[in-house]
Amino acid sequence: MPRTDEAEAFFHAAYTAIQEIPYGKVTSYGHIAKLIGTPQRPRQVGVCLKHLSSDTTHNFHNGNVPWQRVINSKGMISPRGHPSGAANQARVLRGEGVTVNSGSLGELLVDFSEYGWFPRQLPSEEAAGLTPHIDSDEE
DNA sequence: GCTTTGACGGGCA
DNA sequence: ATGCCCGCCAAAG
Protein backbone atom coordinates (compact mmCIF):
# COMPACT_ATOMS: atom_id res chain seq x y z
CA MET A 1 0.00 0.00 0.00
CA PRO A 2 0.97 3.61 -0.57
CA ARG A 3 3.05 5.35 2.03
CA THR A 4 2.03 8.93 1.60
CA ASP A 5 -1.41 10.36 1.91
CA GLU A 6 -1.11 11.81 -1.56
CA ALA A 7 -0.25 8.47 -3.06
CA GLU A 8 -3.13 6.85 -1.27
CA ALA A 9 -5.51 9.37 -2.79
CA PHE A 10 -4.10 8.62 -6.20
CA PHE A 11 -4.54 4.90 -5.73
CA HIS A 12 -8.08 5.38 -4.58
CA ALA A 13 -8.92 7.60 -7.53
CA ALA A 14 -7.34 5.21 -9.99
CA TYR A 15 -9.13 2.17 -8.64
CA THR A 16 -12.42 3.98 -8.57
CA ALA A 17 -11.98 5.12 -12.15
CA ILE A 18 -11.09 1.64 -13.30
CA GLN A 19 -14.20 0.27 -11.68
CA GLU A 20 -16.21 2.44 -14.04
CA ILE A 21 -15.00 0.59 -17.09
CA PRO A 22 -17.97 -1.40 -18.38
CA TYR A 23 -17.87 -5.15 -18.71
CA GLY A 24 -16.51 -6.16 -22.09
CA LYS A 25 -14.79 -2.83 -22.67
CA VAL A 26 -11.21 -1.67 -22.31
CA THR A 27 -9.39 1.61 -21.86
CA SER A 28 -5.81 2.73 -21.52
CA TYR A 29 -3.64 3.58 -18.55
CA GLY A 30 -3.25 7.01 -19.97
CA HIS A 31 -6.95 7.57 -20.16
CA ILE A 32 -7.44 6.57 -16.56
CA ALA A 33 -4.69 9.00 -15.64
CA LYS A 34 -6.51 11.76 -17.49
CA LEU A 35 -9.80 10.91 -15.89
CA ILE A 36 -8.40 11.28 -12.42
CA GLY A 37 -6.77 14.56 -13.25
CA THR A 38 -3.17 13.45 -13.56
CA PRO A 39 -2.61 13.01 -17.28
CA GLN A 40 1.13 12.91 -16.81
CA ARG A 41 1.24 9.76 -14.79
CA PRO A 42 -0.04 6.81 -16.74
CA ARG A 43 2.75 4.78 -15.22
CA GLN A 44 1.46 5.34 -11.75
CA VAL A 45 -1.81 3.80 -12.88
CA GLY A 46 0.12 0.71 -13.82
CA VAL A 47 1.72 0.75 -10.40
CA CYS A 48 -1.72 0.75 -8.80
CA LEU A 49 -2.77 -2.33 -10.71
CA LYS A 50 0.48 -4.02 -9.91
CA HIS A 51 -0.34 -3.55 -6.29
CA LEU A 52 -3.77 -5.09 -6.47
CA SER A 53 -3.91 -8.16 -4.32
CA SER A 54 -6.38 -10.98 -4.03
CA ASP A 55 -6.94 -10.06 -0.42
CA THR A 56 -10.64 -9.37 -0.38
CA THR A 57 -10.47 -7.78 3.05
CA HIS A 58 -8.86 -4.82 1.41
CA ASN A 59 -11.09 -2.13 0.00
CA PHE A 60 -9.77 -2.72 -3.49
CA HIS A 61 -8.67 -6.08 -4.76
CA ASN A 62 -8.43 -7.91 -8.04
CA GLY A 63 -11.93 -9.27 -7.74
CA ASN A 64 -13.22 -5.79 -7.19
CA VAL A 65 -11.23 -3.82 -9.71
CA PRO A 66 -11.42 -4.87 -13.37
CA TRP A 67 -7.65 -4.64 -13.88
CA GLN A 68 -7.96 -6.70 -17.04
CA ARG A 69 -9.79 -3.87 -18.79
CA VAL A 70 -6.79 -1.58 -18.68
CA ILE A 71 -4.32 -1.88 -21.52
CA ASN A 72 -1.80 0.47 -23.07
CA SER A 73 -2.46 3.19 -25.60
CA LYS A 74 -1.33 1.00 -28.47
CA GLY A 75 -4.21 -1.28 -27.72
CA MET A 76 -2.03 -4.05 -26.47
CA ILE A 77 -1.81 -5.87 -23.23
CA SER A 78 1.34 -4.65 -21.61
CA PRO A 79 3.88 -7.37 -21.11
CA ARG A 80 5.09 -7.21 -17.53
CA GLY A 81 8.35 -9.10 -17.25
CA HIS A 82 6.63 -12.44 -16.95
CA PRO A 83 4.53 -13.32 -20.03
CA SER A 84 2.03 -15.40 -18.11
CA GLY A 85 0.56 -12.24 -16.66
CA ALA A 86 -0.38 -10.83 -20.03
CA ALA A 87 -1.57 -14.21 -21.22
CA ASN A 88 -3.81 -14.43 -18.21
CA GLN A 89 -5.18 -10.97 -18.85
CA ALA A 90 -5.95 -11.94 -22.42
CA ARG A 91 -7.76 -15.00 -21.20
CA VAL A 92 -9.91 -13.02 -18.80
CA LEU A 93 -10.75 -10.43 -21.44
CA ARG A 94 -11.75 -13.12 -23.88
CA GLY A 95 -13.97 -14.42 -21.15
CA GLU A 96 -15.77 -11.08 -21.30
CA GLY A 97 -16.26 -11.47 -24.99
CA VAL A 98 -13.40 -9.24 -26.00
CA THR A 99 -11.53 -10.31 -29.09
CA VAL A 100 -7.83 -10.30 -28.35
CA ASN A 101 -5.64 -10.60 -31.41
CA SER A 102 -2.26 -12.22 -31.19
CA GLY A 103 0.69 -10.34 -32.58
CA SER A 104 3.80 -11.82 -34.11
CA LEU A 105 5.73 -11.84 -30.86
CA GLY A 106 2.77 -12.97 -28.90
CA GLU A 107 1.64 -9.47 -28.06
CA LEU A 108 -2.03 -9.33 -27.35
CA LEU A 109 -3.92 -6.60 -29.09
CA VAL A 110 -7.40 -5.26 -28.62
CA ASP A 111 -9.22 -3.10 -31.14
CA PHE A 112 -10.10 0.20 -29.49
CA SER A 113 -12.58 1.06 -32.20
CA GLU A 114 -14.51 -1.99 -31.13
CA TYR A 115 -13.94 -2.24 -27.38
CA GLY A 116 -12.48 1.08 -26.38
CA TRP A 117 -14.10 3.02 -23.59
CA PHE A 118 -12.99 6.64 -23.56
CA PRO A 119 -15.56 8.87 -21.92
CA ARG A 120 -14.64 12.46 -21.29
CA GLN A 121 -15.36 12.04 -17.67
CA LEU A 122 -16.50 9.44 -15.26
CA PRO A 123 -20.22 8.91 -14.84
CA SER A 124 -19.64 8.91 -11.09
CA GLU A 125 -18.08 12.34 -11.29
CA GLU A 126 -21.00 13.72 -13.19
CA ALA A 127 -23.39 12.22 -10.70
CA ALA A 128 -21.41 13.58 -7.80
CA GLY A 129 -21.41 16.99 -9.37
CA LEU A 130 -17.66 17.13 -9.17
CA THR A 131 -17.58 18.51 -12.64
CA PRO A 132 -18.70 22.11 -12.54
CA HIS A 133 -21.55 22.84 -14.86
CA ILE A 134 -22.95 26.14 -15.98
CA ASP A 135 -25.67 26.99 -13.56
CA SER A 136 -26.29 30.67 -13.65
CA ASP A 137 -24.30 33.61 -14.91
CA GLU A 138 -20.92 32.10 -15.74
CA GLU A 139 -20.41 30.29 -18.98
C1' DG B 1 18.87 6.13 2.00
C1' DC B 2 20.27 6.41 -2.68
C1' DT B 3 19.79 4.13 -7.29
C1' DT B 4 17.26 1.53 -10.64
C1' DT B 5 12.98 -0.19 -12.46
C1' DG B 6 8.71 -0.06 -14.57
C1' DA B 7 1.04 -3.05 -15.96
C1' DC B 8 2.88 4.29 -19.85
C1' DG B 9 2.77 7.84 -23.36
C1' DG B 10 4.01 11.31 -26.45
C1' DG B 11 7.52 13.53 -29.11
C1' DC B 12 11.37 13.41 -32.09
C1' DA B 13 15.07 11.20 -34.98
C1' DA C 1 6.33 3.13 -39.77
C1' DT C 2 10.02 1.91 -36.07
C1' DG C 3 12.57 3.03 -32.49
C1' DC C 4 14.92 5.83 -28.94
C1' DC C 5 14.49 9.23 -25.31
C1' DC C 6 12.58 11.77 -21.70
C1' DG C 7 9.25 12.93 -18.09
C1' DC C 8 6.74 10.90 -13.96
C1' DC C 9 7.13 9.06 -9.36
C1' DA C 10 6.14 4.99 -6.17
C1' DA C 11 8.44 0.48 -5.28
C1' DA C 12 11.94 -2.54 -5.12
C1' DG C 13 16.83 -3.48 -4.71
mmCIF file of C-alpha atoms (C1' of nucleotides) in Angstrom:
data_model
loop_
_atom_site.group_PDB
_atom_site.id
_atom_site.type_symbol
_atom_site.label_atom_id
_atom_site.label_comp_id
_atom_site.label_asym_id
_atom_site.label_seq_id
_atom_site.Cartn_x
_atom_site.Cartn_y
_atom_site.Cartn_z
ATOM 1 C CA MET A 1 0.000 0.000 0.000
ATOM 2 C CA PRO A 2 0.969 3.607 -0.575
ATOM 3 C CA ARG A 3 3.052 5.352 2.030
ATOM 4 C CA THR A 4 2.034 8.927 1.597
ATOM 5 C CA ASP A 5 -1.405 10.357 1.906
ATOM 6 C CA GLU A 6 -1.115 11.810 -1.556
ATOM 7 C CA ALA A 7 -0.251 8.473 -3.060
ATOM 8 C CA GLU A 8 -3.129 6.849 -1.274
ATOM 9 C CA ALA A 9 -5.509 9.369 -2.793
ATOM 10 C CA PHE A 10 -4.096 8.621 -6.198
ATOM 11 C CA PHE A 11 -4.537 4.901 -5.727
ATOM 12 C CA HIS A 12 -8.082 5.380 -4.581
ATOM 13 C CA ALA A 13 -8.921 7.603 -7.532
ATOM 14 C CA ALA A 14 -7.342 5.214 -9.986
ATOM 15 C CA TYR A 15 -9.130 2.167 -8.637
ATOM 16 C CA THR A 16 -12.424 3.976 -8.568
ATOM 17 C CA ALA A 17 -11.984 5.120 -12.152
ATOM 18 C CA ILE A 18 -11.087 1.640 -13.304
ATOM 19 C CA GLN A 19 -14.197 0.273 -11.681
ATOM 20 C CA GLU A 20 -16.206 2.441 -14.037
ATOM 21 C CA ILE A 21 -15.005 0.585 -17.091
ATOM 22 C CA PRO A 22 -17.974 -1.400 -18.384
ATOM 23 C CA TYR A 23 -17.868 -5.153 -18.715
ATOM 24 C CA GLY A 24 -16.507 -6.156 -22.095
ATOM 25 C CA LYS A 25 -14.788 -2.828 -22.668
ATOM 26 C CA VAL A 26 -11.213 -1.666 -22.310
ATOM 27 C CA THR A 27 -9.393 1.613 -21.863
ATOM 28 C CA SER A 28 -5.806 2.732 -21.517
ATOM 29 C CA TYR A 29 -3.637 3.575 -18.546
ATOM 30 C CA GLY A 30 -3.245 7.013 -19.971
ATOM 31 C CA HIS A 31 -6.948 7.570 -20.156
ATOM 32 C CA ILE A 32 -7.437 6.569 -16.558
ATOM 33 C CA ALA A 33 -4.694 9.000 -15.641
ATOM 34 C CA LYS A 34 -6.506 11.764 -17.488
ATOM 35 C CA LEU A 35 -9.801 10.906 -15.887
ATOM 36 C CA ILE A 36 -8.399 11.275 -12.419
ATOM 37 C CA GLY A 37 -6.770 14.559 -13.249
ATOM 38 C CA THR A 38 -3.169 13.452 -13.557
ATOM 39 C CA PRO A 39 -2.615 13.008 -17.283
ATOM 40 C CA GLN A 40 1.129 12.910 -16.808
ATOM 41 C CA ARG A 41 1.235 9.763 -14.794
ATOM 42 C CA PRO A 42 -0.039 6.806 -16.736
ATOM 43 C CA ARG A 43 2.751 4.779 -15.219
ATOM 44 C CA GLN A 44 1.458 5.339 -11.754
ATOM 45 C CA VAL A 45 -1.810 3.802 -12.879
ATOM 46 C CA GLY A 46 0.121 0.710 -13.816
ATOM 47 C CA VAL A 47 1.717 0.746 -10.399
ATOM 48 C CA CYS A 48 -1.716 0.748 -8.799
ATOM 49 C CA LEU A 49 -2.771 -2.327 -10.707
ATOM 50 C CA LYS A 50 0.485 -4.023 -9.910
ATOM 51 C CA HIS A 51 -0.341 -3.547 -6.286
ATOM 52 C CA LEU A 52 -3.768 -5.086 -6.470
ATOM 53 C CA SER A 53 -3.907 -8.159 -4.323
ATOM 54 C CA SER A 54 -6.378 -10.976 -4.027
ATOM 55 C CA ASP A 55 -6.935 -10.060 -0.421
ATOM 56 C CA THR A 56 -10.644 -9.367 -0.376
ATOM 57 C CA THR A 57 -10.471 -7.784 3.049
ATOM 58 C CA HIS A 58 -8.858 -4.817 1.408
ATOM 59 C CA ASN A 59 -11.087 -2.127 0.003
ATOM 60 C CA PHE A 60 -9.771 -2.715 -3.486
ATOM 61 C CA HIS A 61 -8.669 -6.084 -4.764
ATOM 62 C CA ASN A 62 -8.428 -7.911 -8.044
ATOM 63 C CA GLY A 63 -11.932 -9.270 -7.737
ATOM 64 C CA ASN A 64 -13.219 -5.793 -7.191
ATOM 65 C CA VAL A 65 -11.234 -3.816 -9.712
ATOM 66 C CA PRO A 66 -11.416 -4.869 -13.366
ATOM 67 C CA TRP A 67 -7.653 -4.638 -13.877
ATOM 68 C CA GLN A 68 -7.960 -6.699 -17.036
ATOM 69 C CA ARG A 69 -9.787 -3.874 -18.794
ATOM 70 C CA VAL A 70 -6.792 -1.583 -18.679
ATOM 71 C CA ILE A 71 -4.320 -1.882 -21.524
ATOM 72 C CA ASN A 72 -1.799 0.465 -23.074
ATOM 73 C CA SER A 73 -2.463 3.188 -25.597
ATOM 74 C CA LYS A 74 -1.330 0.999 -28.475
ATOM 75 C CA GLY A 75 -4.207 -1.281 -27.724
ATOM 76 C CA MET A 76 -2.031 -4.055 -26.473
ATOM 77 C CA ILE A 77 -1.813 -5.873 -23.229
ATOM 78 C CA SER A 78 1.340 -4.648 -21.607
ATOM 79 C CA PRO A 79 3.880 -7.370 -21.108
ATOM 80 C CA ARG A 80 5.090 -7.209 -17.534
ATOM 81 C CA GLY A 81 8.352 -9.096 -17.250
ATOM 82 C CA HIS A 82 6.625 -12.438 -16.954
ATOM 83 C CA PRO A 83 4.530 -13.316 -20.027
ATOM 84 C CA SER A 84 2.030 -15.396 -18.106
ATOM 85 C CA GLY A 85 0.556 -12.240 -16.661
ATOM 86 C CA ALA A 86 -0.375 -10.826 -20.030
ATOM 87 C CA ALA A 87 -1.572 -14.206 -21.215
ATOM 88 C CA ASN A 88 -3.809 -14.434 -18.207
ATOM 89 C CA GLN A 89 -5.180 -10.965 -18.845
ATOM 90 C CA ALA A 90 -5.952 -11.944 -22.417
ATOM 91 C CA ARG A 91 -7.760 -15.003 -21.203
ATOM 92 C CA VAL A 92 -9.905 -13.023 -18.798
ATOM 93 C CA LEU A 93 -10.751 -10.430 -21.444
ATOM 94 C CA ARG A 94 -11.755 -13.123 -23.878
ATOM 95 C CA GLY A 95 -13.969 -14.421 -21.154
ATOM 96 C CA GLU A 96 -15.766 -11.081 -21.298
ATOM 97 C CA GLY A 97 -16.263 -11.473 -24.994
ATOM 98 C CA VAL A 98 -13.402 -9.237 -26.004
ATOM 99 C CA THR A 99 -11.527 -10.315 -29.087
ATOM 100 C CA VAL A 100 -7.834 -10.298 -28.350
ATOM 101 C CA ASN A 101 -5.638 -10.602 -31.411
ATOM 102 C CA SER A 102 -2.265 -12.222 -31.195
ATOM 103 C CA GLY A 103 0.690 -10.338 -32.580
ATOM 104 C CA SER A 104 3.800 -11.815 -34.109
ATOM 105 C CA LEU A 105 5.732 -11.835 -30.863
ATOM 106 C CA GLY A 106 2.765 -12.970 -28.901
ATOM 107 C CA GLU A 107 1.644 -9.469 -28.060
ATOM 108 C CA LEU A 108 -2.029 -9.328 -27.354
ATOM 109 C CA LEU A 109 -3.922 -6.601 -29.090
ATOM 110 C CA VAL A 110 -7.395 -5.261 -28.625
ATOM 111 C CA ASP A 111 -9.220 -3.099 -31.136
ATOM 112 C CA PHE A 112 -10.096 0.202 -29.486
ATOM 113 C CA SER A 113 -12.579 1.058 -32.197
ATOM 114 C CA GLU A 114 -14.508 -1.986 -31.125
ATOM 115 C CA TYR A 115 -13.944 -2.241 -27.378
ATOM 116 C CA GLY A 116 -12.485 1.076 -26.385
ATOM 117 C CA TRP A 117 -14.097 3.018 -23.587
ATOM 118 C CA PHE A 118 -12.995 6.644 -23.562
ATOM 119 C CA PRO A 119 -15.563 8.870 -21.924
ATOM 120 C CA ARG A 120 -14.636 12.460 -21.290
ATOM 121 C CA GLN A 121 -15.356 12.042 -17.665
ATOM 122 C CA LEU A 122 -16.499 9.441 -15.259
ATOM 123 C CA PRO A 123 -20.217 8.913 -14.841
ATOM 124 C CA SER A 124 -19.642 8.914 -11.087
ATOM 125 C CA GLU A 125 -18.080 12.339 -11.288
ATOM 126 C CA GLU A 126 -21.004 13.717 -13.188
ATOM 127 C CA ALA A 127 -23.387 12.216 -10.703
ATOM 128 C CA ALA A 128 -21.405 13.577 -7.799
ATOM 129 C CA GLY A 129 -21.412 16.986 -9.366
ATOM 130 C CA LEU A 130 -17.662 17.129 -9.172
ATOM 131 C CA THR A 131 -17.582 18.513 -12.642
ATOM 132 C CA PRO A 132 -18.699 22.114 -12.538
ATOM 133 C CA HIS A 133 -21.545 22.839 -14.864
ATOM 134 C CA ILE A 134 -22.947 26.139 -15.983
ATOM 135 C CA ASP A 135 -25.669 26.990 -13.559
ATOM 136 C CA SER A 136 -26.290 30.672 -13.650
ATOM 137 C CA ASP A 137 -24.295 33.605 -14.914
ATOM 138 C CA GLU A 138 -20.924 32.099 -15.738
ATOM 139 C CA GLU A 139 -20.409 30.291 -18.976
ATOM 140 C "C1'" DG B 1 18.867 6.132 2.002
ATOM 141 C "C1'" DC B 2 20.271 6.406 -2.681
ATOM 142 C "C1'" DT B 3 19.790 4.126 -7.294
ATOM 143 C "C1'" DT B 4 17.264 1.535 -10.640
ATOM 144 C "C1'" DT B 5 12.979 -0.187 -12.463
ATOM 145 C "C1'" DG B 6 8.707 -0.062 -14.572
ATOM 146 C "C1'" DA B 7 1.043 -3.048 -15.961
ATOM 147 C "C1'" DC B 8 2.883 4.288 -19.849
ATOM 148 C "C1'" DG B 9 2.768 7.839 -23.362
ATOM 149 C "C1'" DG B 10 4.014 11.309 -26.446
ATOM 150 C "C1'" DG B 11 7.517 13.533 -29.115
ATOM 151 C "C1'" DC B 12 11.367 13.410 -32.093
ATOM 152 C "C1'" DA B 13 15.074 11.199 -34.978
ATOM 153 C "C1'" DA C 1 6.333 3.133 -39.769
ATOM 154 C "C1'" DT C 2 10.020 1.909 -36.075
ATOM 155 C "C1'" DG C 3 12.566 3.031 -32.492
ATOM 156 C "C1'" DC C 4 14.923 5.831 -28.944
ATOM 157 C "C1'" DC C 5 14.486 9.226 -25.308
ATOM 158 C "C1'" DC C 6 12.581 11.773 -21.699
ATOM 159 C "C1'" DG C 7 9.249 12.932 -18.094
ATOM 160 C "C1'" DC C 8 6.744 10.898 -13.961
ATOM 161 C "C1'" DC C 9 7.134 9.065 -9.357
ATOM 162 C "C1'" DA C 10 6.138 4.992 -6.166
ATOM 163 C "C1'" DA C 11 8.440 0.475 -5.275
ATOM 164 C "C1'" DA C 12 11.942 -2.536 -5.122
ATOM 165 C "C1'" DG C 13 16.833 -3.481 -4.712
#
